[in-house]
PDB file of C-alpha atoms and ligand atoms in Angstrom:
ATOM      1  CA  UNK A1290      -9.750  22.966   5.685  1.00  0.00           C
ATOM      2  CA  UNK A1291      -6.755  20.782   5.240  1.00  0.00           C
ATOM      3  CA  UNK A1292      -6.395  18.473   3.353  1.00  0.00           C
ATOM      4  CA  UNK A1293      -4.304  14.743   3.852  1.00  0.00           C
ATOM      5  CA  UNK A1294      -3.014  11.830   1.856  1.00  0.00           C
ATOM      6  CA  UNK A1295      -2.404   8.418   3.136  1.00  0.00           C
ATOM      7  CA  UNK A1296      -0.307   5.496   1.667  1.00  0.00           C
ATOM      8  CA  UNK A1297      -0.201   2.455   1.663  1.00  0.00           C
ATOM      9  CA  UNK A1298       3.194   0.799   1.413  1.00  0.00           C
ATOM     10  CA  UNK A1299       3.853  -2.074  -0.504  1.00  0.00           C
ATOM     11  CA  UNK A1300       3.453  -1.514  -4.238  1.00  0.00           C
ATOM     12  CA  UNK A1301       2.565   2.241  -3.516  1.00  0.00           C
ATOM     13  CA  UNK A1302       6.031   2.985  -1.681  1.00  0.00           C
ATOM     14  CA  UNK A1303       7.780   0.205  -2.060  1.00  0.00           C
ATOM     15  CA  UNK A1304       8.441  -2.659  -4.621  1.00  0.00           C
ATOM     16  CA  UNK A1305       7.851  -5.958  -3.207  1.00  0.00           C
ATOM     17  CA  UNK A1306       9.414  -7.954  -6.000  1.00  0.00           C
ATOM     18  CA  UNK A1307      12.370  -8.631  -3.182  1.00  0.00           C
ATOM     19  CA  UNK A1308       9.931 -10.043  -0.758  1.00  0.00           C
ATOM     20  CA  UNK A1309       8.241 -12.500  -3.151  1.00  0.00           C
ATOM     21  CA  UNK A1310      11.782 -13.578  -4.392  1.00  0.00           C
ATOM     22  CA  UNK A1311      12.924 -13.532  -1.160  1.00  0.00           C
ATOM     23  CA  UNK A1312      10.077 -16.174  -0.102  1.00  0.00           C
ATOM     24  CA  UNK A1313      10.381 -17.805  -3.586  1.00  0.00           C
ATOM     25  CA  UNK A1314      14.355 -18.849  -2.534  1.00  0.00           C
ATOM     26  CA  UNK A1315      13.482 -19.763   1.332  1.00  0.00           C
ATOM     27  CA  UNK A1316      11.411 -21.818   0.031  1.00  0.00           C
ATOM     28  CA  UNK A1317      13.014 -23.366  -3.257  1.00  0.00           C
ATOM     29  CA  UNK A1318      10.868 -22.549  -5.884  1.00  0.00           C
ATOM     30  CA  UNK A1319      11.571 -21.107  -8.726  1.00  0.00           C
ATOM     31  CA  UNK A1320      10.664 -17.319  -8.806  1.00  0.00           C
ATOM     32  CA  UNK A1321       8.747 -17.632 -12.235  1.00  0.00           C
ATOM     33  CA  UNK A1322       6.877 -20.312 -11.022  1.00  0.00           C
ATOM     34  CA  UNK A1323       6.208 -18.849  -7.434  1.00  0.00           C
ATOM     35  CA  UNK A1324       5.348 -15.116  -9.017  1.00  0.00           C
ATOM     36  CA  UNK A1325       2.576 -16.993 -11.963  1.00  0.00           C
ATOM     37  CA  UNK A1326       1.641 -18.990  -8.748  1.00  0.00           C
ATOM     38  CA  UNK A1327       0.889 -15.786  -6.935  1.00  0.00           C
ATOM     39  CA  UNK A1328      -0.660 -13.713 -10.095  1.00  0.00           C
ATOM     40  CA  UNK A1329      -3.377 -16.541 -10.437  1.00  0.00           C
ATOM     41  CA  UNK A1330      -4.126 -16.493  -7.015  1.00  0.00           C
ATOM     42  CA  UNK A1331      -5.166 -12.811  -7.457  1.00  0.00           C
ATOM     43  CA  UNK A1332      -6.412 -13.173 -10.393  1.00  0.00           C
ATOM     44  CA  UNK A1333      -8.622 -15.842  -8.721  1.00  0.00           C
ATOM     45  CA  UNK A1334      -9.605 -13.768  -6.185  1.00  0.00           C
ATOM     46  CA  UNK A1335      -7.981 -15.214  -3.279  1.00  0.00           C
ATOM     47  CA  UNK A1336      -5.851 -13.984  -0.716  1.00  0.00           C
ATOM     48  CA  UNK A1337      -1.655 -14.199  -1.439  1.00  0.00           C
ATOM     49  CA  UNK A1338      -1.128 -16.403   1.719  1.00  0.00           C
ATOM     50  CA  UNK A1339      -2.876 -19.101  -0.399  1.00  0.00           C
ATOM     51  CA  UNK A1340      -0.261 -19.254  -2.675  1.00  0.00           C
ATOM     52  CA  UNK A1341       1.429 -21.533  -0.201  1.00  0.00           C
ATOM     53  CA  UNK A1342      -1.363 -24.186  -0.562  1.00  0.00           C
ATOM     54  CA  UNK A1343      -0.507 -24.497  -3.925  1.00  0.00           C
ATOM     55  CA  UNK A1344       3.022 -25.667  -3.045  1.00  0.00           C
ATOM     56  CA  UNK A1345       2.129 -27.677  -0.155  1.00  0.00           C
ATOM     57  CA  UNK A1346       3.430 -25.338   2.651  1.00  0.00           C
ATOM     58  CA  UNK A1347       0.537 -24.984   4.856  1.00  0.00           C
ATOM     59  CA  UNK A1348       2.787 -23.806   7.408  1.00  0.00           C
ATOM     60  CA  UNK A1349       4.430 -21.064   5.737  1.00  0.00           C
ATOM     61  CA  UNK A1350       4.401 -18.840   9.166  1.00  0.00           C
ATOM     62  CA  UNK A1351       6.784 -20.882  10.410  1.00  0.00           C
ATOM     63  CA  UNK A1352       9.226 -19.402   7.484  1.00  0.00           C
ATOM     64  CA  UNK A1353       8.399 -16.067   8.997  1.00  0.00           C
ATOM     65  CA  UNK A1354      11.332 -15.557  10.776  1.00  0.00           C
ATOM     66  CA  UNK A1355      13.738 -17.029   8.819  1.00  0.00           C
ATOM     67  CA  UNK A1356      12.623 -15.029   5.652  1.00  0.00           C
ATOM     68  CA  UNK A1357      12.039 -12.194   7.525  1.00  0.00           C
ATOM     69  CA  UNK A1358      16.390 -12.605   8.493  1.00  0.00           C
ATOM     70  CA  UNK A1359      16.886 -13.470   4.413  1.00  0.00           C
ATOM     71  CA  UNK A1360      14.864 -10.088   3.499  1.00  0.00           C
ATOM     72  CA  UNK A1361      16.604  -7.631   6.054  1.00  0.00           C
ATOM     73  CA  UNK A1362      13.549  -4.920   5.768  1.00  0.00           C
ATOM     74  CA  UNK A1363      13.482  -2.372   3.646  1.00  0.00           C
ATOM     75  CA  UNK A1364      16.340  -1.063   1.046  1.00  0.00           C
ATOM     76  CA  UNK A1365      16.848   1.939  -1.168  1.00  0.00           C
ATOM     77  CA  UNK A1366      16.273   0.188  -3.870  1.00  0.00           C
ATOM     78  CA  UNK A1367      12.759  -1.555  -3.279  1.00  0.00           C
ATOM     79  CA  UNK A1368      11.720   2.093  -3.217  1.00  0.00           C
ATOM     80  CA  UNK A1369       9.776   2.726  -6.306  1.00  0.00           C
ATOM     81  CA  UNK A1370      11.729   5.651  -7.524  1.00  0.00           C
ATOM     82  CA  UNK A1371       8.664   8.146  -7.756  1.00  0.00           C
ATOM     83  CA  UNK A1372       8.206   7.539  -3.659  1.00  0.00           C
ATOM     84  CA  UNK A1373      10.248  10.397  -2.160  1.00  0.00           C
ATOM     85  CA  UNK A1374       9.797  12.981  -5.263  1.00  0.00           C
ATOM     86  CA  UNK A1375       6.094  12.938  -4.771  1.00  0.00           C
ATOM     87  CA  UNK A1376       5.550  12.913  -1.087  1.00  0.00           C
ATOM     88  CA  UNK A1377       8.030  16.456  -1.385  1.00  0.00           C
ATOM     89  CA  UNK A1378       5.663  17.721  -3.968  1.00  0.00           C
ATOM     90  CA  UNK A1379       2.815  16.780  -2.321  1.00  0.00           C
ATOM     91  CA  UNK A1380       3.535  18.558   0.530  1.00  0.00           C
ATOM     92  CA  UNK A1381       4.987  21.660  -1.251  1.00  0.00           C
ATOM     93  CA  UNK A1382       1.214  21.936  -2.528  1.00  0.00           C
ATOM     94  CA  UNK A1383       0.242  21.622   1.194  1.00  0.00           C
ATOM     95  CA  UNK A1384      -1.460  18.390   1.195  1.00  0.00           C
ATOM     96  CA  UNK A1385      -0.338  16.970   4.494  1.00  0.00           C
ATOM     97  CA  UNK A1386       0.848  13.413   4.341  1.00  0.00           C
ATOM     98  CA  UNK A1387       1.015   9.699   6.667  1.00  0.00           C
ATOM     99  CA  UNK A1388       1.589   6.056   5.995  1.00  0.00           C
ATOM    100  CA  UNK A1389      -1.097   3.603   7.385  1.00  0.00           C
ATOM    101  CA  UNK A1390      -0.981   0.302   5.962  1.00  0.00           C
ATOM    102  CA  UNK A1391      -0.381  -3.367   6.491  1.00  0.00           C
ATOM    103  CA  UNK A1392       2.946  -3.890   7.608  1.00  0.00           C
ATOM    104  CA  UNK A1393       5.476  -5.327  10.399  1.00  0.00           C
ATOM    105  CA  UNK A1394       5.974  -2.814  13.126  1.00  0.00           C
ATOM    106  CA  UNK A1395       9.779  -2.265  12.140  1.00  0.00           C
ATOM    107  CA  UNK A1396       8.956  -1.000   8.517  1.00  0.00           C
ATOM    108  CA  UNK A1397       8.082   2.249  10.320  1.00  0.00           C
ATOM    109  CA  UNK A1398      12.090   2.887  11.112  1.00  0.00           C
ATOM    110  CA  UNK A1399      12.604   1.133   7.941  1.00  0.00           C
ATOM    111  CA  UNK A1400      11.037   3.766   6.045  1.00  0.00           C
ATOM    112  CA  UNK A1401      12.558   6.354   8.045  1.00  0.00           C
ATOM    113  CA  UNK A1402      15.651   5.015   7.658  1.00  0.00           C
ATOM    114  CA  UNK A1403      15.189   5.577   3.807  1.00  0.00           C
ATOM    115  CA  UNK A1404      14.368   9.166   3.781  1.00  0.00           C
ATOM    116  CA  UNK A1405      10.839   8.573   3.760  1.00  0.00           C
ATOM    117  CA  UNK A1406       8.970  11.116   6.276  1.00  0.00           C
ATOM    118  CA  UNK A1407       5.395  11.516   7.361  1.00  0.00           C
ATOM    119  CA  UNK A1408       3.896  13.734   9.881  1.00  0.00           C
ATOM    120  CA  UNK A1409       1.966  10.451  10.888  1.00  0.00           C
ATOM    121  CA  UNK A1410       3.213   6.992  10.397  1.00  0.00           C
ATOM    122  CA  UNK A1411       1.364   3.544  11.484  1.00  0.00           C
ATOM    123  CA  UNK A1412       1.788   0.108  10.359  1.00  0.00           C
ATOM    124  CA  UNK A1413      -0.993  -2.657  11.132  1.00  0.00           C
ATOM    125  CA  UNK A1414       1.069  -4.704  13.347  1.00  0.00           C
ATOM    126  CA  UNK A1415       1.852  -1.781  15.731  1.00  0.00           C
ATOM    127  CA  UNK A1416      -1.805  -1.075  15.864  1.00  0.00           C
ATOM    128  CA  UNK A1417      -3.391  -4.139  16.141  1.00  0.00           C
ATOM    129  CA  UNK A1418      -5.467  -3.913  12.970  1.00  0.00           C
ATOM    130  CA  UNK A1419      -5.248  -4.525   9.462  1.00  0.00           C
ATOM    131  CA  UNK A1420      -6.992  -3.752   6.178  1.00  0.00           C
ATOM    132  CA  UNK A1421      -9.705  -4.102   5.101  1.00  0.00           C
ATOM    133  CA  UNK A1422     -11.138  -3.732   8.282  1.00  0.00           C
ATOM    134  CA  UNK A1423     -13.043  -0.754   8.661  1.00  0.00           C
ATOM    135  CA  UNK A1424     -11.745   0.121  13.004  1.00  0.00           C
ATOM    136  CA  UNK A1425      -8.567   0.036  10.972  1.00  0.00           C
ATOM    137  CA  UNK A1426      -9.566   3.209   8.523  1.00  0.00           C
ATOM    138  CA  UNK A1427     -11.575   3.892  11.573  1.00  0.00           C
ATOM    139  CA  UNK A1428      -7.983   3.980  13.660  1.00  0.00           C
ATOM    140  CA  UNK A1429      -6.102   5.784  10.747  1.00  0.00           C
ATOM    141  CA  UNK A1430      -8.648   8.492  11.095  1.00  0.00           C
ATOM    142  CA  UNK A1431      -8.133   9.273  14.389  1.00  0.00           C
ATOM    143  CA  UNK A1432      -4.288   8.982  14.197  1.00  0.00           C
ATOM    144  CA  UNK A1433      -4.523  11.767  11.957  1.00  0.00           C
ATOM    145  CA  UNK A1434      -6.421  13.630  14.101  1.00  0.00           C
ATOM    146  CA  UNK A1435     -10.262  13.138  13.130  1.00  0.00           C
ATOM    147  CA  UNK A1436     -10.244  15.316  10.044  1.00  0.00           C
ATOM    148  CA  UNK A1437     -13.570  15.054   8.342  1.00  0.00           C
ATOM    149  CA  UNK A1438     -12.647  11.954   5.941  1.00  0.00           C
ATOM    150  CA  UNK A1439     -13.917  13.692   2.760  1.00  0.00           C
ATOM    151  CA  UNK A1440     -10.661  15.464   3.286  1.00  0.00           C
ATOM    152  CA  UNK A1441      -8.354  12.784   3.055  1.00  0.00           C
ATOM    153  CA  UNK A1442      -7.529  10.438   0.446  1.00  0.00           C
ATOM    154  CA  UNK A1443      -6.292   6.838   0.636  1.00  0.00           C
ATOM    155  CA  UNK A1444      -3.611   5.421  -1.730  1.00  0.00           C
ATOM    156  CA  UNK A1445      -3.480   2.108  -2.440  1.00  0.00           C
ATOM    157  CA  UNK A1446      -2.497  -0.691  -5.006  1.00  0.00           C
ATOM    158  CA  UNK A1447      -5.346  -3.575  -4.006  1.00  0.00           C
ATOM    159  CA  UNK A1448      -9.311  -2.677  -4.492  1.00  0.00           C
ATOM    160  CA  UNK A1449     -10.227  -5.017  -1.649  1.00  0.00           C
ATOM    161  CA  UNK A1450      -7.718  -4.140   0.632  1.00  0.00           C
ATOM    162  CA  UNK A1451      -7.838  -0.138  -0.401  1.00  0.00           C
ATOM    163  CA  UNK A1452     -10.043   1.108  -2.770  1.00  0.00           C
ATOM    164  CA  UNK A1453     -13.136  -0.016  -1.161  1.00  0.00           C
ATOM    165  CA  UNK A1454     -12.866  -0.340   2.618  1.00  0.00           C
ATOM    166  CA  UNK A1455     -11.241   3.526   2.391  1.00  0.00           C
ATOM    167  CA  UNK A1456     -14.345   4.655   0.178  1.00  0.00           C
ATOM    168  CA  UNK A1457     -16.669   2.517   2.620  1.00  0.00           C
ATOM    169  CA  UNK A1458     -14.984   4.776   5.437  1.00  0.00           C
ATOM    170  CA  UNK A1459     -16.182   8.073   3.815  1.00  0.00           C
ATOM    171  CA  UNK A1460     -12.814   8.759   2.169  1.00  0.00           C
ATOM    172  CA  UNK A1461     -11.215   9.628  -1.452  1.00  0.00           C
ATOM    173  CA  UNK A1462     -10.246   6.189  -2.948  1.00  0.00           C
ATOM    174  CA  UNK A1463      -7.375   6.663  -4.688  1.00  0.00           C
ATOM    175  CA  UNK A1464      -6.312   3.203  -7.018  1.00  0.00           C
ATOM    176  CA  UNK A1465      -2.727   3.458  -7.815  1.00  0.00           C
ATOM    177  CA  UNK A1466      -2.605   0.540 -10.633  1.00  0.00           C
ATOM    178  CA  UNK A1467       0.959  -0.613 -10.148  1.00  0.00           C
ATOM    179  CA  UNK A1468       1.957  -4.053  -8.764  1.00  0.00           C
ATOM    180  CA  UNK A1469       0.177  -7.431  -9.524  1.00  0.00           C
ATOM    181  CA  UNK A1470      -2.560  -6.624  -7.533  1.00  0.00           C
ATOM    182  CA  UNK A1471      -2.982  -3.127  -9.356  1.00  0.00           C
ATOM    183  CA  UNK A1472      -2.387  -4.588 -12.881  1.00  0.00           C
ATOM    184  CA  UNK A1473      -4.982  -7.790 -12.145  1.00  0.00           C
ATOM    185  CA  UNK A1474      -7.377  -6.727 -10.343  1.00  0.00           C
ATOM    186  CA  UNK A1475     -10.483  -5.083 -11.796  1.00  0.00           C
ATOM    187  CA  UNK A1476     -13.212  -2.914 -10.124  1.00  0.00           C
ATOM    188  CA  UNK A1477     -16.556  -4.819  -8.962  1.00  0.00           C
ATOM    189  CA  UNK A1478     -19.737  -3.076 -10.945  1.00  0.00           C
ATOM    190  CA  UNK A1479     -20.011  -0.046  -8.954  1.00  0.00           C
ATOM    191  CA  UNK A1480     -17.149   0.447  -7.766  1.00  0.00           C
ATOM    192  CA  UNK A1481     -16.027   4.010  -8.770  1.00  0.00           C
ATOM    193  CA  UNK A1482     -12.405   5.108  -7.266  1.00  0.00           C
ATOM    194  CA  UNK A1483     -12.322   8.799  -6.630  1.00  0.00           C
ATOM    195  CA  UNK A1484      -9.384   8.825  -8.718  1.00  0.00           C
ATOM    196  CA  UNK A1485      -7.340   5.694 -10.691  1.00  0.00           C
ATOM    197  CA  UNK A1486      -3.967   6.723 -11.566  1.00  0.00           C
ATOM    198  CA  UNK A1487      -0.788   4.461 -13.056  1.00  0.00           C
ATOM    199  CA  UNK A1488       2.297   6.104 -10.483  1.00  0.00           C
ATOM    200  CA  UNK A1489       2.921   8.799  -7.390  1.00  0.00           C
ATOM    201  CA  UNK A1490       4.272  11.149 -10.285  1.00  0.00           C
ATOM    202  CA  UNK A1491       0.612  10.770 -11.379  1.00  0.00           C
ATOM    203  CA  UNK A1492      -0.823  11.393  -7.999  1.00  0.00           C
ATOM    204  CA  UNK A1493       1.211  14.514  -8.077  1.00  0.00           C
ATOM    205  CA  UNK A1494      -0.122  16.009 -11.275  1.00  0.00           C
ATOM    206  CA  UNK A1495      -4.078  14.939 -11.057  1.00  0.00           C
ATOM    207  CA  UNK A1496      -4.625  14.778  -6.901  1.00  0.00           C
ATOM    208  CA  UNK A1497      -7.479  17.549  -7.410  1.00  0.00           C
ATOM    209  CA  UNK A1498      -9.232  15.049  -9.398  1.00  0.00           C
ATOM    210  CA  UNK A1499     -10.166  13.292  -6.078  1.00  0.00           C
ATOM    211  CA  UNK A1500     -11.730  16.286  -4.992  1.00  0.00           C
ATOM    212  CA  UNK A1501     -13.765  16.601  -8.219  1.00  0.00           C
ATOM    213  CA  UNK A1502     -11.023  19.112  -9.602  1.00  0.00           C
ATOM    214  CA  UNK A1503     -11.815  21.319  -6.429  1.00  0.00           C
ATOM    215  CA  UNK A1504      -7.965  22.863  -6.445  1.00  0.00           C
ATOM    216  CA  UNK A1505      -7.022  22.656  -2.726  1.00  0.00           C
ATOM    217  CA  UNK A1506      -7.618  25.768  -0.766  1.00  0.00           C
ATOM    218  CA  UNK A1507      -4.252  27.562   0.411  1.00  0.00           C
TER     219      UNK A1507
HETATM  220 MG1   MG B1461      -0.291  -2.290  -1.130  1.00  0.00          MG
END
């Protein structure tokens, strides 16, 4: 039986400190303000698009484009610098590895473009699904070719998003706590991650926790 990791992207992979500056200048707000904006909104339980509301900008989408031109995708350094090291050492231990999450179809090549490799890679645009929708664990399943999903664990930063739709679809949560959503956010009563760790490096060293210490078979 083999055994497979997926990740998530932003605040797993990447740093999105760029994008959130990025949207905090298109729009002319100052980042401080614009970043506490957004960390209430999680802490409030809403969803990050909201933050607009709170400046007035109910059309934000309409920025998309623009801010999409001011961000120019993915860069070496919104990598958090733990990314590449542990997918290598991941897969020297033989876990095999992909990257499924919410994205724009270009951060695919993006990624790639970076040095960052998976034997399956998927973002939500591309597929026409996005978390936390269960057809899109569903979807990552299959992509991955139907393993049973006890074998695989998904990585994420957000427990709505990740942690619980992945557990809901039979796989190993795993709750990277980095980011604002992974620093704010707290588990709902009940809600037991397979594994809750602070970095990748982290995965690295305790990933046979999620399998209830069962080291993984060679
Ligand atoms: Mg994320």
């Amino acid at each position: 039986m083999q055994r497979w990791v997926i990740l998530d992207v932003g605040e797993t992979l990447i740093d999105e400190t760029r994008v959130w500056s990025t949207w905090a200048d298109q729009l002319g707000i100052p980042r401080l303000t614009f970043m506490a904006a957004l960390g209430a909104q999680i802490a409030g339980g809403g969803q990050h698009h909201d933050v607009f509301a709170w400046f007035g900008i109910p059309n934000w989408r309409e920025w998309a484009g623009t801010m999409e031109g001011a961000y120019a995708g993915f860069q070496a350094a919104d990598l958090y610098p733990d990314a590449r090291r542990s997918m290598t050492a991941l897969r020297d231990r033989g876990y095999r590895l992909a990257i499924i999450a919410n994205q724009p179809a270009q951060r695919t090549a993006e990624l790639r473009a970076l040095g960052v490799e998976a034997e399956v890679m998927a973002m939500s645009a591309e597929m026409g699904l996005s978390k936390p929708d269960p057809a899109f664990f569903a979807r990552a399943l299959e992509l991955i070719g139907s393993p049973p999903p006890g074998e695989v664990a998904y990585v994420g930063d957000r427990v709505e998003n990740d942690v619980i739709p992945a557990a809901e679809a039979g796989m190993r949560s795993v709750w990277i706590r980095r980011g604002p959503w992974g620093l704010i956010q707290q588990l709902p009563p009940g809600v037991v991650p397979a594994l809750v760790v602070d970095s990748l490096d982290e995965l690295v060293e305790r990933i046979d926790e999620a399998w209830d210490g069962e080291p993984k078979p060679n």
